[in-house]
mmCIF file of C-alpha atoms in Angstrom:
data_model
loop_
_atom_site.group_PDB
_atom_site.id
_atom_site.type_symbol
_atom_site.label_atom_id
_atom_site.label_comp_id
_atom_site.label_asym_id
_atom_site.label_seq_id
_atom_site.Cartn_x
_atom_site.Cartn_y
_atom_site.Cartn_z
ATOM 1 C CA UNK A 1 -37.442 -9.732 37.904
ATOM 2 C CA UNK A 2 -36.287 -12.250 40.336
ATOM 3 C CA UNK A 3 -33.124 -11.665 42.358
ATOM 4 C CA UNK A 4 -31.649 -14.534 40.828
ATOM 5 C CA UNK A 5 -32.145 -13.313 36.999
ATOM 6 C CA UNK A 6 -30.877 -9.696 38.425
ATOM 7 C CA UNK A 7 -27.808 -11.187 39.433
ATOM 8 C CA UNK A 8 -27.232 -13.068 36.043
ATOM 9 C CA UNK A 9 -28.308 -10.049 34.285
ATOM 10 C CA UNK A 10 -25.457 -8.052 36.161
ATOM 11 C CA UNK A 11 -23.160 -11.113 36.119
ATOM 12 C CA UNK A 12 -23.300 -10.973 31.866
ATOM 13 C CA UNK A 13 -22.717 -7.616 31.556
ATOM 14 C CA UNK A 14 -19.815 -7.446 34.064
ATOM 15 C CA UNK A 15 -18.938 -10.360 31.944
ATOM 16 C CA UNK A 16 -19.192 -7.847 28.651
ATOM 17 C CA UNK A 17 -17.471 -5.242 30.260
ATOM 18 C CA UNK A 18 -14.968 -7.006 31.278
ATOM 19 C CA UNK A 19 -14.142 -8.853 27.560
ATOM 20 C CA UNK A 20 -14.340 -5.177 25.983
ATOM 21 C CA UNK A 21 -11.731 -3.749 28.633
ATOM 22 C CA UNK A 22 -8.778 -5.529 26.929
ATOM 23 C CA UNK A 23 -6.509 -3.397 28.674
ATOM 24 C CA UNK A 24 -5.678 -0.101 31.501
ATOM 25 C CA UNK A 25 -6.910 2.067 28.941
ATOM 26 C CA UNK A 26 -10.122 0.464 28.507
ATOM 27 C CA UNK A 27 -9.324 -0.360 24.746
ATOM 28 C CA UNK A 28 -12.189 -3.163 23.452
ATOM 29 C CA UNK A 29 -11.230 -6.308 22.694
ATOM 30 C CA UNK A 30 -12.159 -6.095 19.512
ATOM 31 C CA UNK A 31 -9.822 -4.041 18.629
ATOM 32 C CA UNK A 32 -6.678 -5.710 20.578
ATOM 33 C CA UNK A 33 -6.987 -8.691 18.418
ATOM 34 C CA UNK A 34 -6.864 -7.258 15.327
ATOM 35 C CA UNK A 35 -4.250 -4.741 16.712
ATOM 36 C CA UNK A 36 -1.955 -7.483 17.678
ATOM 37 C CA UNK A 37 -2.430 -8.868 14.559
ATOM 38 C CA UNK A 38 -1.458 -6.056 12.705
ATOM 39 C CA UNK A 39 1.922 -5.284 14.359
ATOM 40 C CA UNK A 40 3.125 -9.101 14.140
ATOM 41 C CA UNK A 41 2.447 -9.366 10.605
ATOM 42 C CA UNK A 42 4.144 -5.876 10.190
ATOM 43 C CA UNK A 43 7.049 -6.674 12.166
ATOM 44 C CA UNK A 44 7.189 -10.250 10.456
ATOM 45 C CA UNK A 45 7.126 -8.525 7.151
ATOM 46 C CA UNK A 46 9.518 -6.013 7.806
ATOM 47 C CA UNK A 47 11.747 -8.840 9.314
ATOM 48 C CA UNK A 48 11.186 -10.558 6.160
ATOM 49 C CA UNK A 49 12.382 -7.738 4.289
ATOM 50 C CA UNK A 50 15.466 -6.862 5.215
ATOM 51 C CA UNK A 51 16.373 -10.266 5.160
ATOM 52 C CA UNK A 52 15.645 -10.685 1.795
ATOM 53 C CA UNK A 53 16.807 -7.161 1.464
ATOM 54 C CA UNK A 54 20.411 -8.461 2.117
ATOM 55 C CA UNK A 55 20.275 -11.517 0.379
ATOM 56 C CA UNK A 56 18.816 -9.684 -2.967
ATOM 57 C CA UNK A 57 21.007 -6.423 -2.738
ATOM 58 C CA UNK A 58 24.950 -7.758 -1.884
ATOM 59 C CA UNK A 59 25.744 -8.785 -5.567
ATOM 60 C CA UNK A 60 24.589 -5.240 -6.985
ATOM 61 C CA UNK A 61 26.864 -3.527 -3.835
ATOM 62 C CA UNK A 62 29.821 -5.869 -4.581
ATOM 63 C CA UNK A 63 29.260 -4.838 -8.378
ATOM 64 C CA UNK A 64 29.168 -0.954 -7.711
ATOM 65 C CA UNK A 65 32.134 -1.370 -4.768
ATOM 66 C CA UNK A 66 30.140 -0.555 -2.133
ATOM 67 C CA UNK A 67 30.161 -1.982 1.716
ATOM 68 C CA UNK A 68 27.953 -5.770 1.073
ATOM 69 C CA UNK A 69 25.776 -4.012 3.450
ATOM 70 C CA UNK A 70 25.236 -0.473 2.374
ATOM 71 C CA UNK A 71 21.520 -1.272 0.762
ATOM 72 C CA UNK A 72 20.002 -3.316 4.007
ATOM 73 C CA UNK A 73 21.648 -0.437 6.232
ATOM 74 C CA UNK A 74 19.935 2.069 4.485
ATOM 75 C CA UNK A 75 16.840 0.131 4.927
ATOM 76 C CA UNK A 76 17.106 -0.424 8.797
ATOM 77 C CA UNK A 77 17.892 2.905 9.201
ATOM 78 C CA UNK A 78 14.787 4.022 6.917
ATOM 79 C CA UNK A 79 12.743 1.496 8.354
ATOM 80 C CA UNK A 80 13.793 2.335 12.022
ATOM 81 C CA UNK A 81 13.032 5.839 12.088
ATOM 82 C CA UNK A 82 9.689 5.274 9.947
ATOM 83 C CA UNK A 83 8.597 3.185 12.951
ATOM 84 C CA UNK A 84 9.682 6.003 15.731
ATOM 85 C CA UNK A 85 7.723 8.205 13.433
ATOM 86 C CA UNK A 86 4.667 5.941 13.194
ATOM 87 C CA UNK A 87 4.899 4.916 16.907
ATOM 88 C CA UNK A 88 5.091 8.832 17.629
ATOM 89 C CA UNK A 89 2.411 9.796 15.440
ATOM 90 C CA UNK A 90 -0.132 7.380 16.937
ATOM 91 C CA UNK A 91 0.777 7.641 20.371
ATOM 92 C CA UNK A 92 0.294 11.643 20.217
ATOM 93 C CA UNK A 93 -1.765 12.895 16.843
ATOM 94 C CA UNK A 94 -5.249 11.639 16.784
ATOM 95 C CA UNK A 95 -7.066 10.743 13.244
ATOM 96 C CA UNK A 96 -9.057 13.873 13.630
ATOM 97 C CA UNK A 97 -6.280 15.653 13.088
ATOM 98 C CA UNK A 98 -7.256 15.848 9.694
ATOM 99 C CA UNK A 99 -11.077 16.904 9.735
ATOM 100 C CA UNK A 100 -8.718 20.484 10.652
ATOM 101 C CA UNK A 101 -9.647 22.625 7.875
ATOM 102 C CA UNK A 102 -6.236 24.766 7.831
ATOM 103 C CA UNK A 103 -3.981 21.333 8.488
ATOM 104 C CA UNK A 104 -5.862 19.331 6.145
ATOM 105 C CA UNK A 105 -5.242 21.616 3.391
ATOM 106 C CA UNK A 106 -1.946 22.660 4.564
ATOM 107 C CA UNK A 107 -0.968 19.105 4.248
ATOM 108 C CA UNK A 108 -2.313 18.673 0.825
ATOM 109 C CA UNK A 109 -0.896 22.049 -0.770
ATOM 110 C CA UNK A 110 2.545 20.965 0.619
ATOM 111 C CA UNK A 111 2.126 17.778 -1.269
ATOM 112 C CA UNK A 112 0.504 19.140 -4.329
ATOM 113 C CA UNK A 113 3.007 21.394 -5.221
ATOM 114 C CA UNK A 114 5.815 18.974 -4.556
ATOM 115 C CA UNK A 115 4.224 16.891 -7.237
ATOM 116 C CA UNK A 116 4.104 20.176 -9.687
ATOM 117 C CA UNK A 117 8.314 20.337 -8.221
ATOM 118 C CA UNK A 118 8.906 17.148 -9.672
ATOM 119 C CA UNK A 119 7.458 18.480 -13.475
ATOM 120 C CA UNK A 120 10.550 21.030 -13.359
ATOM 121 C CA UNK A 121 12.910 19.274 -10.474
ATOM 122 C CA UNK A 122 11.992 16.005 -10.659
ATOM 123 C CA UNK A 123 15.348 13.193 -11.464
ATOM 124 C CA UNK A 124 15.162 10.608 -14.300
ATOM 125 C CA UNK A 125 15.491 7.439 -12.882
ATOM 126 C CA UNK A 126 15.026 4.388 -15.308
ATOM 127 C CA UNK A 127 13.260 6.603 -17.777
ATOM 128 C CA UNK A 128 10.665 7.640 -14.866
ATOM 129 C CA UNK A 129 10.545 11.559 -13.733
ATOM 130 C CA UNK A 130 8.884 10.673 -10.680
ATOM 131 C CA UNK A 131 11.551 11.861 -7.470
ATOM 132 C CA UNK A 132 13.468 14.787 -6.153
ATOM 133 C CA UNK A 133 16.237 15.594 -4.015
ATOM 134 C CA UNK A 134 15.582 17.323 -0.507
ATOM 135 C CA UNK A 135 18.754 17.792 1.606
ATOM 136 C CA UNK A 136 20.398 14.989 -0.413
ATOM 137 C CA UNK A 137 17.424 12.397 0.029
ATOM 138 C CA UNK A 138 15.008 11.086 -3.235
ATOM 139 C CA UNK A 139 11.586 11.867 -2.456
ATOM 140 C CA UNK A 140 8.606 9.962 -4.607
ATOM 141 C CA UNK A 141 6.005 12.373 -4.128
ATOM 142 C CA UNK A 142 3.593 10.515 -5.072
ATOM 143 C CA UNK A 143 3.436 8.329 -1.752
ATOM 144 C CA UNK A 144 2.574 11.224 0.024
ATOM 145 C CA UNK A 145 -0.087 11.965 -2.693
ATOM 146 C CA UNK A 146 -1.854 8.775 -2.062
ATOM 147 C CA UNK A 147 -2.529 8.728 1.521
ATOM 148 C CA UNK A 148 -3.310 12.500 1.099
ATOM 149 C CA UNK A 149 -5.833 11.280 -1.698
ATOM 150 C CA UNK A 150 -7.601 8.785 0.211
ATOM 151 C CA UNK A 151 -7.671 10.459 3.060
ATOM 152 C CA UNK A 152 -9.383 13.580 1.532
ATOM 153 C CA UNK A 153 -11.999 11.447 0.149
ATOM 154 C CA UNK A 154 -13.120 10.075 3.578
ATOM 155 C CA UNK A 155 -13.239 13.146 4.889
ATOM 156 C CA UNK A 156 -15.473 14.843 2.448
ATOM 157 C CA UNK A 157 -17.676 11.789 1.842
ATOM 158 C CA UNK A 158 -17.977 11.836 5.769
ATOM 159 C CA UNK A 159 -19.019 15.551 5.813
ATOM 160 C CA UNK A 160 -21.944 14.413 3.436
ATOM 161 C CA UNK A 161 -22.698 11.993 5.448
ATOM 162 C CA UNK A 162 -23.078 14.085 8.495
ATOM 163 C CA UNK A 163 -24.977 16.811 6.452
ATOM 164 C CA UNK A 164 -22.312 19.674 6.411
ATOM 165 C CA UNK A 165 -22.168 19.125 2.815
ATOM 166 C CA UNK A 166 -24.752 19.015 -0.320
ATOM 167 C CA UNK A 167 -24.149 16.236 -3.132
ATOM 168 C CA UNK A 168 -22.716 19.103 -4.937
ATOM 169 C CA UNK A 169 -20.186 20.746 -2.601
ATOM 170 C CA UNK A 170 -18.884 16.891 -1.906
ATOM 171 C CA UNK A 171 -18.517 16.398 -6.296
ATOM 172 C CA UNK A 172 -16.587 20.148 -6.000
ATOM 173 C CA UNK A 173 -14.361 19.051 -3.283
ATOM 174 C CA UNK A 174 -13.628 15.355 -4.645
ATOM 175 C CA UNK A 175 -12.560 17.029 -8.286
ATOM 176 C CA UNK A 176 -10.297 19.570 -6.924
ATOM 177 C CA UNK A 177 -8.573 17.758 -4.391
ATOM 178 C CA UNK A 178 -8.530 14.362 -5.852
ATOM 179 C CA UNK A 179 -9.124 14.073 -9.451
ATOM 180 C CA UNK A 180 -7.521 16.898 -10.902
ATOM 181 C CA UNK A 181 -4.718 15.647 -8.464
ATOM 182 C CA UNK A 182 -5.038 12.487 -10.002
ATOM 183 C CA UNK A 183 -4.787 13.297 -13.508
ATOM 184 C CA UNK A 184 -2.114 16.035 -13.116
ATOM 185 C CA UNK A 185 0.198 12.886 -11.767
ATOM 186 C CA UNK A 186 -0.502 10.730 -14.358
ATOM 187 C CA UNK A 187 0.009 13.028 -16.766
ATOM 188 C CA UNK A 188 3.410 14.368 -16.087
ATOM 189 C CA UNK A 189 4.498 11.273 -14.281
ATOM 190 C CA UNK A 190 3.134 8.331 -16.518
ATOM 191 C CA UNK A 191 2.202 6.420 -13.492
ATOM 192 C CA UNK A 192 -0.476 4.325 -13.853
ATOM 193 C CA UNK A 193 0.474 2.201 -11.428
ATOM 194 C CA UNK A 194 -0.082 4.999 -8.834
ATOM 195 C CA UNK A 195 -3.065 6.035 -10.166
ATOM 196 C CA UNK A 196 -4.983 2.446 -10.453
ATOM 197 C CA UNK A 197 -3.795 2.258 -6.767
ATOM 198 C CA UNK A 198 -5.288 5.486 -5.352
ATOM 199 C CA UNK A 199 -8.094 3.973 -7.410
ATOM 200 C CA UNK A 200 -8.441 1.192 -4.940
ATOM 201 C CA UNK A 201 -8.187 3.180 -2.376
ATOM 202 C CA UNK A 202 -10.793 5.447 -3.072
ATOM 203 C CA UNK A 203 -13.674 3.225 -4.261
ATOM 204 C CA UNK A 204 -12.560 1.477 -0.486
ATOM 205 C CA UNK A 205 -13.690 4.649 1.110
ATOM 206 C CA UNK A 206 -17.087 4.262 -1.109
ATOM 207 C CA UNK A 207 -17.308 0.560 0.248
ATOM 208 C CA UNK A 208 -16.658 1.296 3.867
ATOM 209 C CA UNK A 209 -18.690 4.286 3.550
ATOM 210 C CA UNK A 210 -21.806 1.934 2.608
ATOM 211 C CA UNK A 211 -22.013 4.501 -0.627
ATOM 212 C CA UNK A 212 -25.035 2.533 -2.359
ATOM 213 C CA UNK A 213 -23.738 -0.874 -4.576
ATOM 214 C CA UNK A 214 -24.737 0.683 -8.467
ATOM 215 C CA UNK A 215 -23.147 3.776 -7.270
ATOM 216 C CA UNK A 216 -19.973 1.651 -6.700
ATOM 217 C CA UNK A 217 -20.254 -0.229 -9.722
ATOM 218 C CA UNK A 218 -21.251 2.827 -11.916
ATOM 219 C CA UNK A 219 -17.882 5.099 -10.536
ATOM 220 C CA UNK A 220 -15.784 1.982 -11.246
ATOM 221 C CA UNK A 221 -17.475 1.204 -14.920
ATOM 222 C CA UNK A 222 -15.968 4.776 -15.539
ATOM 223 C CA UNK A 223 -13.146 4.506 -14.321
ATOM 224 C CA UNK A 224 -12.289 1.430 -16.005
ATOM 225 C CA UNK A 225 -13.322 2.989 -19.166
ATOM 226 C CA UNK A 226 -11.253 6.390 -18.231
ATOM 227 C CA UNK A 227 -8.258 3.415 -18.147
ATOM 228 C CA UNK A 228 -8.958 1.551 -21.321
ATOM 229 C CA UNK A 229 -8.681 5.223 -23.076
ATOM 230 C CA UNK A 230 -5.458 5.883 -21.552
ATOM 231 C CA UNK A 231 -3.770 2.394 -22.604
ATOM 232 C CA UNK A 232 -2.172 3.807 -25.207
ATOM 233 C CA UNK A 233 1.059 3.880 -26.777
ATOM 234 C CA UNK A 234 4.093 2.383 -24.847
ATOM 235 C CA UNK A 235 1.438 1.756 -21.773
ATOM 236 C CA UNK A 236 -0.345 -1.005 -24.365
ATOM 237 C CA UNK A 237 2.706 -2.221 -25.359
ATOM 238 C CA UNK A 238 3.638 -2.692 -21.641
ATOM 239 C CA UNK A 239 0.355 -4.398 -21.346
ATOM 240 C CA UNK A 240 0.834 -7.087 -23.852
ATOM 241 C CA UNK A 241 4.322 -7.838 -23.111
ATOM 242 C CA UNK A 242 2.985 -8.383 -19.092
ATOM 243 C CA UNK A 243 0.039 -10.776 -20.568
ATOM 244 C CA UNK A 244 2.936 -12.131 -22.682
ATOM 245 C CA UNK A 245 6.418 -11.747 -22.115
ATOM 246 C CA UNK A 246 7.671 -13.680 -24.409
ATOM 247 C CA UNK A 247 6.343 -11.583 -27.450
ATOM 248 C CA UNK A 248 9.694 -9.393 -26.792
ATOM 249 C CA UNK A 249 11.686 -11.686 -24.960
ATOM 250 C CA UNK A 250 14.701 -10.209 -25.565
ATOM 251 C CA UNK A 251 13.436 -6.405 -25.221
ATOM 252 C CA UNK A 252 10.685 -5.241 -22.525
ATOM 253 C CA UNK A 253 9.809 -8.967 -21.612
ATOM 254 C CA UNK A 254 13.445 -9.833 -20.896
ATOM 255 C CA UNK A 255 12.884 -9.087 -16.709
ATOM 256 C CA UNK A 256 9.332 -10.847 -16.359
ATOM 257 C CA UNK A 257 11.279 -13.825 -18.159
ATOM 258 C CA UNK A 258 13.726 -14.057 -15.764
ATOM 259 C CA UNK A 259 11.677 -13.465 -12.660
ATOM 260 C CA UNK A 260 9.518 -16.653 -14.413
ATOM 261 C CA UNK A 261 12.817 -18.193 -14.379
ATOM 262 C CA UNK A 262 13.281 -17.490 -10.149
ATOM 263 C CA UNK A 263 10.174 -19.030 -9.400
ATOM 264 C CA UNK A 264 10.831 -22.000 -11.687
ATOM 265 C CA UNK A 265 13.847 -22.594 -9.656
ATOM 266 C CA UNK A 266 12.856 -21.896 -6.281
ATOM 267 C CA UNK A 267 9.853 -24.505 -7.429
ATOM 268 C CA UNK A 268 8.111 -25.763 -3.687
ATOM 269 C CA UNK A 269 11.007 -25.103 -0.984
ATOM 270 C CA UNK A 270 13.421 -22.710 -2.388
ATOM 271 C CA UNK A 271 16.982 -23.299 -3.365
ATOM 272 C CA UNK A 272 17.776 -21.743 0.176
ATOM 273 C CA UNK A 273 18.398 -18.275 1.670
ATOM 274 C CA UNK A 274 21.144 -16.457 0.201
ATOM 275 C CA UNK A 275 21.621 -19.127 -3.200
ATOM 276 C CA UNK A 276 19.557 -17.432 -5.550
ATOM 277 C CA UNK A 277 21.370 -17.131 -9.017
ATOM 278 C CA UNK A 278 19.180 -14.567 -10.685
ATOM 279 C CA UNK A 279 20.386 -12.117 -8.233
ATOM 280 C CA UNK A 280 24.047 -12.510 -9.805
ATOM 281 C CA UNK A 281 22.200 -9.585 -12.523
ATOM 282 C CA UNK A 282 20.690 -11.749 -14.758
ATOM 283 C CA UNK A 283 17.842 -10.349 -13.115
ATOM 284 C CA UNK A 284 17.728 -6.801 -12.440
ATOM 285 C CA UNK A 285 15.923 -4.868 -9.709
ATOM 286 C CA UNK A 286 16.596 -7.578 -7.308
ATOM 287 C CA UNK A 287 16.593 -6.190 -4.724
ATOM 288 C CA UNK A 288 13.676 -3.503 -5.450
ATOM 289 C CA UNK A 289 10.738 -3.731 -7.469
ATOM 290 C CA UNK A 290 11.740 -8.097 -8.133
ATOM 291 C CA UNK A 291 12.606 -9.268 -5.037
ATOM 292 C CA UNK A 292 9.339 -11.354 -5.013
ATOM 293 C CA UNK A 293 10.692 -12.850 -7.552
ATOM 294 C CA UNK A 294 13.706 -13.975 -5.102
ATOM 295 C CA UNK A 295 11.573 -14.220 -2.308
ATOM 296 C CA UNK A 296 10.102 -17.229 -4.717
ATOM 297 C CA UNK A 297 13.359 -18.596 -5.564
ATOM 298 C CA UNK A 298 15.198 -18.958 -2.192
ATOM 299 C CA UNK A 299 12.437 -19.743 -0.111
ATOM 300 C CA UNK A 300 9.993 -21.575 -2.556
ATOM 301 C CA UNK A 301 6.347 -21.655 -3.079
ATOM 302 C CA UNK A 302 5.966 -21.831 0.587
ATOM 303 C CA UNK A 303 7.950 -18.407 1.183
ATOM 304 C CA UNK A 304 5.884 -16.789 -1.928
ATOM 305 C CA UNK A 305 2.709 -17.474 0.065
ATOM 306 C CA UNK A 306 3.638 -16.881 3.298
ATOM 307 C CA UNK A 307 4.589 -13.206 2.421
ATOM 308 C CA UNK A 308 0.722 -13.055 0.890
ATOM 309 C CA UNK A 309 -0.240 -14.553 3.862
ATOM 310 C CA UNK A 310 1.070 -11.598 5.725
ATOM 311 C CA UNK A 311 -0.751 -9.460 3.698
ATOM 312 C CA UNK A 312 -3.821 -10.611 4.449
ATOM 313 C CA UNK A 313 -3.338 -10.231 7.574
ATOM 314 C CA UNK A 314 -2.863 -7.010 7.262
ATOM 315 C CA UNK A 315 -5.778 -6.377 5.277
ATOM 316 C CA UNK A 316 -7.807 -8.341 7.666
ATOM 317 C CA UNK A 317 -6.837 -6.275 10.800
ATOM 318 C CA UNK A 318 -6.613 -3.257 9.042
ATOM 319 C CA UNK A 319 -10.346 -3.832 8.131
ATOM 320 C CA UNK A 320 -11.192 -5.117 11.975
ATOM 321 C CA UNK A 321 -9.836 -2.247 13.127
ATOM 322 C CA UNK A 322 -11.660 0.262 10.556
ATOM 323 C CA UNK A 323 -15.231 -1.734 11.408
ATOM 324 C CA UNK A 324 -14.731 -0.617 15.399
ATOM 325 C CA UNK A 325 -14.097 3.237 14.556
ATOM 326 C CA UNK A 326 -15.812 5.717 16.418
ATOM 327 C CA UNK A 327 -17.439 7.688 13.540
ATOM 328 C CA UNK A 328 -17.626 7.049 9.707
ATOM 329 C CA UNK A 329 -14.760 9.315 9.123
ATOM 330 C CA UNK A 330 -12.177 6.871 10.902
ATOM 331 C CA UNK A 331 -13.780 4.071 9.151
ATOM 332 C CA UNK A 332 -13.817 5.476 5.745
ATOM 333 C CA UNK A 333 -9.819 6.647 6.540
ATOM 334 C CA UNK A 334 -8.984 3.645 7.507
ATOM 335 C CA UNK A 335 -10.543 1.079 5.345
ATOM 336 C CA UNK A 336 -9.272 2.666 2.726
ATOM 337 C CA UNK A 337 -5.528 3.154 3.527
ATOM 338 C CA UNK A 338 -5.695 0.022 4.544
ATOM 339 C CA UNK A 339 -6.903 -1.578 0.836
ATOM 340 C CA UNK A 340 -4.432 0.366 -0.639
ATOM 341 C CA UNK A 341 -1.762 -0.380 1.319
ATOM 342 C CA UNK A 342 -2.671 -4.429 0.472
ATOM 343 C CA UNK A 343 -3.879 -3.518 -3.113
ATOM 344 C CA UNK A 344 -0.028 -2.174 -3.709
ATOM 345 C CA UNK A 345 1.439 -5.238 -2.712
ATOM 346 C CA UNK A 346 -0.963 -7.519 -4.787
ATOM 347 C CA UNK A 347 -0.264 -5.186 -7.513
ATOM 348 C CA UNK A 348 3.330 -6.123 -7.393
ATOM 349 C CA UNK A 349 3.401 -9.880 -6.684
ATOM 350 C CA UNK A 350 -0.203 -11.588 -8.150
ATOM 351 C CA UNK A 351 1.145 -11.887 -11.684
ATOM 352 C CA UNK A 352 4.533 -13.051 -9.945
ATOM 353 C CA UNK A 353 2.829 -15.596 -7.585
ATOM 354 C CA UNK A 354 0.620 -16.771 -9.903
ATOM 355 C CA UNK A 355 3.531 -18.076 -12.687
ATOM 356 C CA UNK A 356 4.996 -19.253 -9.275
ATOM 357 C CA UNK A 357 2.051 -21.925 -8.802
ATOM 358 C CA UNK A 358 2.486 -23.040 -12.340
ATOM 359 C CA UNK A 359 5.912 -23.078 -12.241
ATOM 360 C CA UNK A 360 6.133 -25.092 -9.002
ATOM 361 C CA UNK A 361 3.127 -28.036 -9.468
#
């Protein structure tokens, strides 16, 4: 090799080194792309949402007496010490953490039997048994379960992967600490919701895990089916009146109506921040489970997909970030967490959004 194409050879990969050391601690670049990515459209979001937070929640504190800003205050504070906690936990705790043995299933016993506490402590909220009280707090149990869930299933489906597991160890370990799981929350809990969402989350860990395609498609034809069994009783009727509100418009449909009716009015632009109507209780949940539905109103169209926007950001760092992983464990862990994370969003604003295109053009 001539001393000239020596010197271009080292020249490039000075050159490569140099674009993968994004920072002091030698982080590759891509990574810190996606990274910055990430916390923007998380901070953005969270911005977002106690803003709207405010706006949706002071008529329901005026109605129950309470300080305008007790709800959003709540929220900062919740929100500010979840983001000590996260900025804590992933400064100091690495991901491999949980390949532990005695933490991993430490974790997951902790969580399990709070879910069994909630069949005998659990509080009736809205005609859902699905919280408790710890030291004067509501805890949903359930969110723990489904990062515990996903997680579990990257970790095992790594193991195979490695070979310290046979096919039939990794079936063992996914039906005890996932399924069974699974099923004991949707029995006693009648969450569906939940459980279609850990559903996404786990056949993300068989996508990022490059589990073959008809394996995919066979574990999802099940589950699907598994579903369609369980849409029974009030869950079909809940089913129909989503597809069609208006077949009980003045019973179950009554909220999707009116959240039809905060799009409608919000139409391209928004009727402005802090002039939504439908927060004034003709639409209630505001400020929780509908406050997409306000998010449409007072900022439009253009607010409606800017907040989708953000997700997909998210989802497209989240999966950046998961491709660059050191081993198939972090991958798995955090394709899937990061799916569904996304997938719960979607699951809350597509119908929403999509009555908000129609409404608005």
């Amino acid at each position: 090799m001539s001393r000239s194409a020596h010197k271009e050879t080292s020249e490039s990969k000075a050159r490569d080194c140099a674009r993968r050391q994004a920072d002091a601690r030698g982080v590759p670049a891509e990574i810190m792309l996606p990274r910055v990515i990430l916390v923007v459209a998380t901070v953005l979001l969270s911005l977002l949402g106690l803003v709207m937070g405010f706006s949706a929640s002071s008529i329901e504190a005026i109605s129950l007496d309470e300080n305008v800003y007790s709800f959003v205050g709540k929220q900062a504070a919740i929100m500010a010490l979840g983001a000590l906690l996260a900025y804590g936990i992933g400064k100091h705790v690495r991901y491999h953490i949980w390949r532990d043995t005695k933490i991993f299933w430490a974790v997951w016993a902790v969580i399990a039997g709070l879910l069994i506490a909630v069949l005998f402590f659990g509080t009736n909220i809205l005609g859902a048994t699905r919280w408790i009280y710890v030291f004067g707090f509501s805890l949903q149990p359930s969110e723990f379960a489904k990062i515990i869930f996903v997680i579990a299933a990257a970790r095992f489906l790594a193991e195979y992967t490695a070979g310290e597991r046979t096919l039939r160890q990794l079936v063992v370990a996914l039906i005890v600490a996932v399924v069974l799981p699974l099923a004991f929350l949707y029995k006693t809990q009648s969450d569906m919701g939940t459980a279609i969402i850990v559903v996404m989350g786990l056949l993300a860990v068989l996508w990022v895990g490059e589990v073959p395609t008809p394996i995919i498609v066979g574990v999802t034809i099940a589950l699907v089916v598994a579903g369609a069994v369980g849409m029974v009783g009030y869950r079909a009727d809940r089913l129909q009146v989503w597809l069609d509100p208006w077949s009980d418009m003045y019973g179950t449909g009554y909220q999707v109506i009116r959240s039809f009716y905060a799009f409608a009015e919000g139409g391209i632009f928004g009727v402005g921040l802090g002039n939504s109507r439908e927060k004034f209780q003709y639409l209630s949940e505001a400020e929780t489970d509908f406050i997409y539905a306000i998010i449409g109103e007072e900022l439009g169209l253009i607010g409606a997909v800017a907040v989708i926007a953000l997700f997909l950001a998210v989802l497209f760092a989240g999966l950046r970030i998961a491709r660059f992983a050191p081993d198939d464990f972090g991958r798995m862990m955090a394709g899937g967490l990061t799916v569904m994370l996304v997938g719960q969003s979607s699951d809350a604003s597509s119908h929403s959004f999509t009555r908000a295109v129609s409404s608005s053009v």
